Tab-separated table of C-alpha atoms and ligand atoms in Angstrom:
chain	number	residue	atom	x	y	z
A	143	MET	CA	-80.154	42.752	300.355
A	144	THR	CA	-76.522	42.030	299.375
A	145	ALA	CA	-73.757	43.934	301.183
A	146	SER	CA	-71.813	46.321	298.945
A	147	PRO	CA	-68.165	45.335	298.425
A	148	PRO	CA	-65.547	47.224	300.499
A	149	ALA	CA	-64.447	50.475	298.904
A	150	ARG	CA	-61.260	50.398	296.853
A	151	ARG	CA	-58.532	52.517	298.330
A	152	VAL	CA	-54.837	53.307	298.125
A	153	LEU	CA	-52.524	53.528	301.130
A	154	LEU	CA	-49.822	55.915	300.003
A	155	ALA	CA	-46.580	55.622	301.950
A	156	ALA	CA	-44.758	58.717	303.165
A	157	PRO	CA	-41.913	59.405	302.990
A	158	ARG	CA	-41.278	57.932	299.536
A	159	SER	CA	-39.374	58.926	296.374
A	160	TYR	CA	-36.301	61.178	296.309
A	161	CYS	CA	-34.020	61.240	299.322
A	162	ALA	CA	-31.650	64.147	299.898
A	163	GLY	CA	-28.699	62.275	298.331
A	164	VAL	CA	-30.559	61.506	295.107
A	165	ALA	CA	-32.027	65.004	294.840
A	166	ARG	CA	-28.511	66.401	295.188
A	167	ALA	CA	-27.002	64.003	292.618
A	168	VAL	CA	-29.629	64.783	289.980
A	169	THR	CA	-29.220	68.524	290.610
A	170	VAL	CA	-25.440	68.147	290.279
A	171	VAL	CA	-25.784	66.781	286.731
A	172	GLU	CA	-28.384	69.389	285.756
A	173	GLN	CA	-26.243	72.205	287.140
A	174	ALA	CA	-23.067	70.797	285.543
A	175	LEU	CA	-24.835	70.915	282.166
A	176	LYS	CA	-25.811	74.545	282.795
A	177	ARG	CA	-22.379	75.595	284.037
A	178	PHE	CA	-20.004	73.586	281.811
A	179	GLY	CA	-22.299	72.906	278.828
A	180	ALA	CA	-23.082	69.554	277.198
A	181	PRO	CA	-21.820	66.946	277.069
A	182	ILE	CA	-21.246	66.099	280.708
A	183	TYR	CA	-19.899	62.628	281.342
A	184	VAL	CA	-21.329	60.671	284.259
A	185	ARG	CA	-19.564	57.614	285.605
A	186	HIS	CA	-22.264	54.957	286.069
A	187	GLU	CA	-25.970	55.686	286.422
A	188	ILE	CA	-26.133	58.830	288.545
A	189	VAL	CA	-28.897	57.117	290.545
A	190	HIS	CA	-30.465	53.728	289.878
A	191	ASN	CA	-33.562	54.830	288.001
A	192	LYS	CA	-34.193	54.380	284.277
A	193	HIS	CA	-36.467	57.427	283.958
A	194	VAL	CA	-33.928	59.751	285.608
A	195	VAL	CA	-31.057	58.439	283.477
A	196	LYS	CA	-33.044	58.794	280.233
A	197	THR	CA	-34.159	62.337	281.096
A	198	LEU	CA	-30.579	63.427	281.827
A	199	GLU	CA	-29.327	61.781	278.620
A	200	GLN	CA	-31.837	63.878	276.684
A	201	LYS	CA	-30.354	66.985	278.309
A	202	GLY	CA	-26.788	66.086	277.267
A	203	ALA	CA	-25.394	63.705	279.883
A	204	ILE	CA	-23.335	60.767	278.623
A	205	PHE	CA	-23.151	57.783	280.954
A	206	VAL	CA	-19.941	55.735	280.942
A	207	ASP	CA	-18.696	52.733	282.918
A	208	GLU	CA	-15.245	54.097	283.772
A	209	ALA	CA	-13.417	57.423	283.836
A	210	THR	CA	-11.004	55.915	281.285
A	211	GLU	CA	-13.785	56.249	278.661
A	212	VAL	CA	-14.052	60.023	279.145
A	213	PRO	CA	-12.112	62.252	276.697
A	214	GLU	CA	-9.054	63.916	278.268
A	215	GLY	CA	-9.803	67.278	279.864
A	216	ALA	CA	-13.600	66.765	279.960
A	217	THR	CA	-15.895	67.032	282.991
A	218	VAL	CA	-17.062	63.881	284.760
A	219	VAL	CA	-19.616	63.469	287.527
A	220	PHE	CA	-19.227	60.604	289.982
A	221	SER	CA	-22.541	59.003	290.910
A	222	ALA	CA	-24.372	59.098	294.263
A	223	HIS	CA	-23.161	55.580	295.116
A	224	GLY	CA	-19.553	56.664	295.597
A	225	VAL	CA	-16.327	55.488	293.984
A	226	ALA	CA	-13.134	53.786	295.047
A	227	PRO	CA	-9.960	55.924	295.176
A	228	THR	CA	-8.830	54.238	291.936
A	229	ALA	CA	-11.594	56.106	290.062
A	230	HIS	CA	-10.181	59.426	291.300
A	231	ARG	CA	-6.703	58.366	290.138
A	232	GLN	CA	-8.022	57.399	286.684
A	233	ALA	CA	-9.726	60.799	286.397
A	234	ALA	CA	-6.540	62.622	287.437
A	235	ASP	CA	-4.530	60.664	284.825
A	236	ARG	CA	-6.901	61.989	282.137
A	237	PHE	CA	-6.922	65.583	283.480
A	238	LEU	CA	-10.680	65.388	284.063
A	239	THR	CA	-12.638	67.925	286.089
A	240	VAL	CA	-14.377	65.768	288.687
A	241	ILE	CA	-17.658	66.760	290.271
A	242	ASP	CA	-18.329	64.280	292.998
A	243	ALA	CA	-22.043	63.589	293.567
A	244	THR	CA	-21.350	60.842	296.108
A	245	CYS	CA	-24.032	61.037	298.796
A	246	PRO	CA	-22.482	62.455	301.979
A	247	LEU	CA	-23.940	59.488	303.877
A	248	VAL	CA	-21.955	57.118	301.661
A	249	THR	CA	-18.848	59.257	302.168
A	250	LYS	CA	-19.401	58.821	305.923
A	251	VAL	CA	-19.143	55.022	305.495
A	252	HIS	CA	-15.971	55.436	303.388
A	253	LYS	CA	-14.407	57.457	306.205
A	254	GLU	CA	-15.352	54.813	308.766
A	255	ALA	CA	-13.676	52.172	306.584
A	256	VAL	CA	-10.501	54.235	306.324
A	257	ARG	CA	-10.440	54.791	310.098
A	258	PHE	CA	-10.945	51.112	311.004
A	259	ALA	CA	-8.352	50.051	308.408
A	260	ARG	CA	-5.846	52.549	309.824
A	261	ASP	CA	-6.328	50.855	313.208
A	262	ASP	CA	-5.744	47.505	311.461
A	263	TYR	CA	-9.216	46.037	312.029
A	264	ASP	CA	-10.648	43.323	309.809
A	265	ILE	CA	-13.749	45.066	308.432
A	266	LEU	CA	-16.815	43.009	307.586
A	267	LEU	CA	-18.861	45.045	305.138
A	268	ILE	CA	-22.467	43.844	305.071
A	269	GLY	CA	-23.771	44.384	301.566
A	270	HIS	CA	-24.404	42.969	298.131
A	271	GLU	CA	-21.270	41.842	296.314
A	272	GLY	CA	-20.949	43.721	293.027
A	273	HIS	CA	-23.191	46.671	294.029
A	274	GLU	CA	-21.517	49.954	293.082
A	275	GLU	CA	-21.630	51.331	296.599
A	276	VAL	CA	-20.002	48.185	297.994
A	277	ILE	CA	-17.287	48.294	295.312
A	278	GLY	CA	-16.592	51.939	296.189
A	279	THR	CA	-16.418	51.373	299.946
A	280	SER	CA	-14.310	48.211	299.574
A	281	GLY	CA	-11.877	50.139	297.415
A	282	GLU	CA	-11.017	52.401	300.357
A	283	ALA	CA	-9.303	49.531	302.172
A	284	PRO	CA	-9.249	46.437	299.958
A	285	ASP	CA	-6.758	44.599	302.193
A	286	HIS	CA	-8.947	44.992	305.268
A	287	ILE	CA	-12.513	44.623	303.952
A	288	THR	CA	-14.454	41.411	303.380
A	289	VAL	CA	-17.974	41.683	301.973
A	290	ILE	CA	-20.565	39.519	303.693
A	291	ASP	CA	-24.109	39.175	302.433
A	292	GLY	CA	-26.361	37.944	305.218
A	293	PRO	CA	-26.264	35.733	308.337
A	294	GLU	CA	-24.901	32.691	306.485
A	295	ASP	CA	-21.763	34.548	305.428
A	296	ALA	CA	-21.482	35.957	308.957
A	297	ALA	CA	-21.451	32.435	310.362
A	298	THR	CA	-18.511	31.313	308.241
A	299	VAL	CA	-16.358	34.374	307.523
A	300	GLU	CA	-12.756	34.062	308.712
A	301	VAL	CA	-10.777	36.880	310.320
A	302	ARG	CA	-7.166	37.337	311.435
A	303	ASP	CA	-7.917	38.255	315.045
A	304	PRO	CA	-11.427	37.692	316.509
A	305	ASP	CA	-10.773	40.522	319.003
A	306	LYS	CA	-10.166	43.073	316.256
A	307	VAL	CA	-13.150	42.976	313.959
A	308	ALA	CA	-15.494	45.796	312.910
A	309	TRP	CA	-18.673	45.804	310.837
A	310	LEU	CA	-19.990	48.374	308.400
A	311	SER	CA	-22.863	48.189	305.952
A	312	GLN	CA	-24.208	49.347	302.632
A	313	THR	CA	-26.605	52.272	303.180
A	314	THR	CA	-29.644	50.747	301.471
A	315	LEU	CA	-30.090	47.338	303.120
A	316	SER	CA	-33.042	45.904	304.989
A	317	VAL	CA	-32.684	47.112	308.573
A	318	ASP	CA	-34.056	43.864	310.057
A	319	GLU	CA	-31.889	41.582	307.918
A	320	THR	CA	-28.777	43.595	308.689
A	321	MET	CA	-29.430	43.420	312.421
A	322	ALA	CA	-29.832	39.628	312.098
A	323	THR	CA	-26.415	39.488	310.406
A	324	VAL	CA	-24.863	41.680	313.095
A	325	ALA	CA	-26.336	39.416	315.801
A	326	VAL	CA	-24.511	36.422	314.301
A	327	LEU	CA	-21.277	38.423	314.148
A	328	LYS	CA	-21.636	39.558	317.770
A	329	ASP	CA	-22.110	35.961	318.827
A	330	ARG	CA	-18.878	34.955	317.119
A	331	PHE	CA	-16.869	38.097	317.905
A	332	PRO	CA	-17.956	39.519	321.296
A	333	LYS	CA	-15.591	42.495	320.896
A	334	LEU	CA	-17.075	43.407	317.492
A	335	ALA	CA	-16.679	47.146	316.854
A	336	SER	CA	-19.675	48.979	315.380
A	337	PRO	CA	-19.855	52.113	313.227
A	338	PRO	CA	-20.341	55.252	315.357
A	339	SER	CA	-23.841	55.735	313.875
A	340	ASP	CA	-26.150	53.742	311.600
A	341	ASP	CA	-24.755	53.095	308.131
A	342	ILE	CA	-28.219	52.292	306.778
A	343	CYS	CA	-29.330	55.792	305.952
A	344	TYR	CA	-32.321	57.720	307.299
A	345	ALA	CA	-34.103	57.572	303.911
A	346	THR	CA	-33.841	53.794	303.644
A	347	GLN	CA	-35.046	53.369	307.225
A	348	ASN	CA	-37.966	55.781	306.825
A	349	ARG	CA	-39.152	54.219	303.557
A	350	GLN	CA	-38.962	50.748	305.091
A	351	SER	CA	-40.955	51.715	308.189
A	352	ALA	CA	-43.628	53.384	306.008
A	353	VAL	CA	-43.973	50.304	303.786
A	354	LYS	CA	-44.180	48.103	306.894
A	355	GLN	CA	-47.226	50.091	308.001
A	356	ILE	CA	-49.015	49.925	304.659
A	357	GLY	CA	-47.918	46.338	303.949
A	358	ALA	CA	-49.781	45.051	306.987
A	359	ASP	CA	-53.121	46.338	305.629
A	360	ALA	CA	-52.651	45.981	301.870
A	361	ASP	CA	-53.811	43.174	299.585
A	362	LEU	CA	-51.251	44.338	297.059
A	363	VAL	CA	-48.238	46.648	297.388
A	364	LEU	CA	-46.776	48.398	294.353
A	365	VAL	CA	-43.232	49.715	294.701
A	366	VAL	CA	-42.157	52.131	291.991
A	367	GLY	CA	-38.448	51.673	291.308
A	368	SER	CA	-35.930	50.067	288.977
A	369	ALA	CA	-34.716	46.486	289.372
A	370	ASN	CA	-31.113	47.620	289.979
A	371	SER	CA	-32.168	49.929	292.831
A	372	SER	CA	-31.204	48.158	296.052
A	373	ASN	CA	-33.455	50.229	298.315
A	374	SER	CA	-36.463	49.701	296.006
A	375	VAL	CA	-35.982	45.923	295.902
A	376	ARG	CA	-35.764	45.918	299.711
A	377	LEU	CA	-39.142	47.708	299.907
A	378	VAL	CA	-40.809	44.801	298.074
A	379	GLU	CA	-39.278	42.330	300.532
A	380	VAL	CA	-40.250	44.402	303.569
A	381	ALA	CA	-43.846	44.770	302.297
A	382	LEU	CA	-44.188	40.993	301.954
A	383	GLU	CA	-42.652	40.397	305.389
A	384	ALA	CA	-45.137	42.910	306.841
A	385	GLY	CA	-48.040	40.828	305.529
A	386	ALA	CA	-48.929	42.270	302.113
A	387	GLY	CA	-50.908	39.775	299.997
A	388	ALA	CA	-48.545	40.446	297.081
A	389	ALA	CA	-45.907	43.023	296.205
A	390	HIS	CA	-44.423	44.025	292.859
A	391	LEU	CA	-41.647	46.319	291.702
A	392	VAL	CA	-42.564	48.428	288.659
A	393	ASP	CA	-40.653	51.094	286.766
A	394	GLY	CA	-43.914	52.908	286.132
A	395	ALA	CA	-47.653	52.560	285.559
A	396	GLU	CA	-47.108	50.900	282.185
A	397	GLN	CA	-45.646	47.818	283.895
A	398	ILE	CA	-48.646	47.152	286.150
A	399	ASP	CA	-50.645	44.081	285.223
A	400	ASP	CA	-54.443	44.533	285.488
A	401	GLY	CA	-54.639	40.917	286.673
A	402	TRP	CA	-52.830	41.870	289.896
A	403	LEU	CA	-55.957	43.770	290.982
A	404	ALA	CA	-58.263	40.730	291.131
A	405	ASP	CA	-60.002	40.755	294.561
A	406	VAL	CA	-57.780	43.634	295.701
A	407	HIS	CA	-59.501	46.267	297.798
A	408	THR	CA	-56.492	47.968	299.351
A	409	VAL	CA	-53.416	48.821	297.292
A	410	GLY	CA	-50.298	50.007	299.101
A	411	LEU	CA	-48.105	52.324	297.055
A	412	THR	CA	-44.576	53.532	297.632
A	413	SER	CA	-41.379	54.208	295.713
A	414	GLY	CA	-37.642	53.897	296.141
A	415	ALA	CA	-35.376	56.779	297.064
A	416	SER	CA	-34.212	57.188	293.443
A	417	VAL	CA	-37.696	57.631	291.987
A	418	PRO	CA	-39.168	61.018	291.001
A	419	ASP	CA	-42.663	61.486	292.461
A	420	ILE	CA	-44.108	62.100	288.990
A	421	LEU	CA	-43.909	58.336	288.393
A	422	VAL	CA	-45.917	57.712	291.577
A	423	ASP	CA	-48.508	60.269	290.433
A	424	GLU	CA	-48.881	58.348	287.163
A	425	VAL	CA	-49.530	55.144	289.138
A	426	LEU	CA	-52.121	56.977	291.254
A	427	ASP	CA	-53.857	58.109	288.030
A	428	TRP	CA	-53.718	54.546	286.683
A	429	LEU	CA	-55.301	53.215	289.885
A	430	ALA	CA	-57.928	55.977	289.995
A	431	ALA	CA	-59.001	55.024	286.470
A	432	ARG	CA	-59.704	51.534	287.860
A	433	GLY	CA	-61.780	52.690	290.820
A	434	TYR	CA	-59.070	53.244	293.454
A	435	ARG	CA	-59.872	56.897	294.035
A	436	GLU	CA	-59.639	57.080	297.808
A	437	VAL	CA	-56.035	57.834	298.774
A	438	VAL	CA	-54.946	57.651	302.409
A	439	VAL	CA	-51.437	58.918	303.179
A	440	VAL	CA	-49.645	56.814	305.802
A	441	ARG	CA	-46.696	58.778	307.145
A	442	SER	CA	-43.956	57.193	309.235
A	443	ALA	CA	-41.605	60.187	309.490
A	444	GLU	CA	-40.990	63.777	308.438
A	445	GLU	CA	-37.829	64.410	306.412
A	446	HIS	CA	-35.951	67.710	306.336
A	447	GLN	CA	-32.516	66.493	305.221
A	448	HIS	CA	-30.728	68.599	302.619
A	449	PHE	CA	-27.172	68.368	301.283
A	450	ALA	CA	-25.219	71.277	299.814
A	451	LEU	CA	-23.921	71.004	296.245
A	452	PRO	CA	-20.195	70.309	295.677
A	453	ARG	CA	-18.144	73.489	296.079
A	454	ASN	CA	-16.268	73.117	292.782
A	455	LEU	CA	-19.634	73.086	291.000
A	456	ILE	CA	-21.175	76.190	292.501
A	457	ALA	CA	-17.908	78.086	292.012
A	458	VAL	CA	-18.547	78.003	288.236
A	459	PRO	CA	-21.138	80.522	286.949
A	460	PRO	CA	-23.827	79.258	284.549
A	461	LEU	CA	-23.018	79.651	280.854
A	462	PRO	CA	-24.804	82.589	279.201
A	463	GLN	CA	-27.993	81.428	277.461
A	464	ARG	CA	-27.443	81.099	273.744
A	465	LYS	CA	-29.470	83.561	271.660
A	466	GLY	CA	-30.920	80.805	269.431
A	467	SER	CA	-32.320	78.853	272.337
A	468	ALA	CA	-33.787	81.987	273.988
A	469	ASP	CA	-35.519	82.955	270.721
A	470	ARG	CA	-36.863	79.472	270.308
A	471	SER	CA	-38.403	79.308	273.774
A	472	GLU	CA	-40.117	82.692	273.205
A	473	THR	CA	-41.867	81.495	270.069
A	474	GLU	CA	-42.931	78.114	271.453
B	782	SF4	FE1	-27.818	58.910	300.403
B	782	SF4	FE2	-29.479	57.188	301.586
B	782	SF4	FE3	-30.254	58.478	299.449
B	782	SF4	FE4	-28.378	56.581	299.254
B	782	SF4	S1	-30.535	56.287	299.810
B	782	SF4	S2	-28.365	58.567	298.240
B	782	SF4	S3	-27.292	56.898	301.180
B	782	SF4	S4	-29.735	59.434	301.421
């Protein structure tokens, strides 16, 4: 008698999908549309996810690269990744109403940068050059901040005074890689000052520890997220480091290649912090249709974080519903 093949199953990571900062940023744009009316201008992608951006565009959001592209007097939302003070000045020059959807955990890093710069530290900001969050944080103290991307940069970066150096980091990095970079810095600068609390945010850390758990047992890990989402890209790397046979980043079920499932019994599934869970559900349906019906949730942490909406947003009452649109929804 031949043994039956092992059952196909999915290890579903938890937590996954929206973090509190992304949930708040998306709600800010939706509420701005309700309170100010369309169009609402949004500087940069509100969060790094194609599906979210497209859905908000359909509701009346217009995404721009700079506040200088927004018509004078209009309303602009700043994205979750944060902005440099120059963006606020550009908005003021154009008399824009600014609704700042910067994640409070990014704002915390900005404040740390300002504080260290005020004390005249050289600040080594661990992060990816060119990422919006890094541009925003660097803009708080451009004369004091140097961006370093990994242990190699840490080994060669030059500072004015080795006794007066501090490190900060982007919020969405790999925890392990960042600690390796910090170790090199501490070796070179024994008096290195650290941020008062972790800059890598709770959501990034929780999603990485969940994918570590599923990665160790999965033949294949699928990470739902967009290619420009730093925390999603990190999840692929962490899954592979944890021992996954293969790991792929997909925007949604339509990007999964059937060929990836050859000889795969256990699929690990997770998603970045900017991904709505509906996209994960679609992947679960796609997998179920191919025999992966058993779903085991692997939870690494509970999350109860919630951030209040910006005060200048909730101070504005929603616009009255137009008669035409009310009539239409009644007859649909
Ligand atoms: Fe905020 Fe972290 Fe979410 Fe970024 S990933 S928006 S820092 S909670």
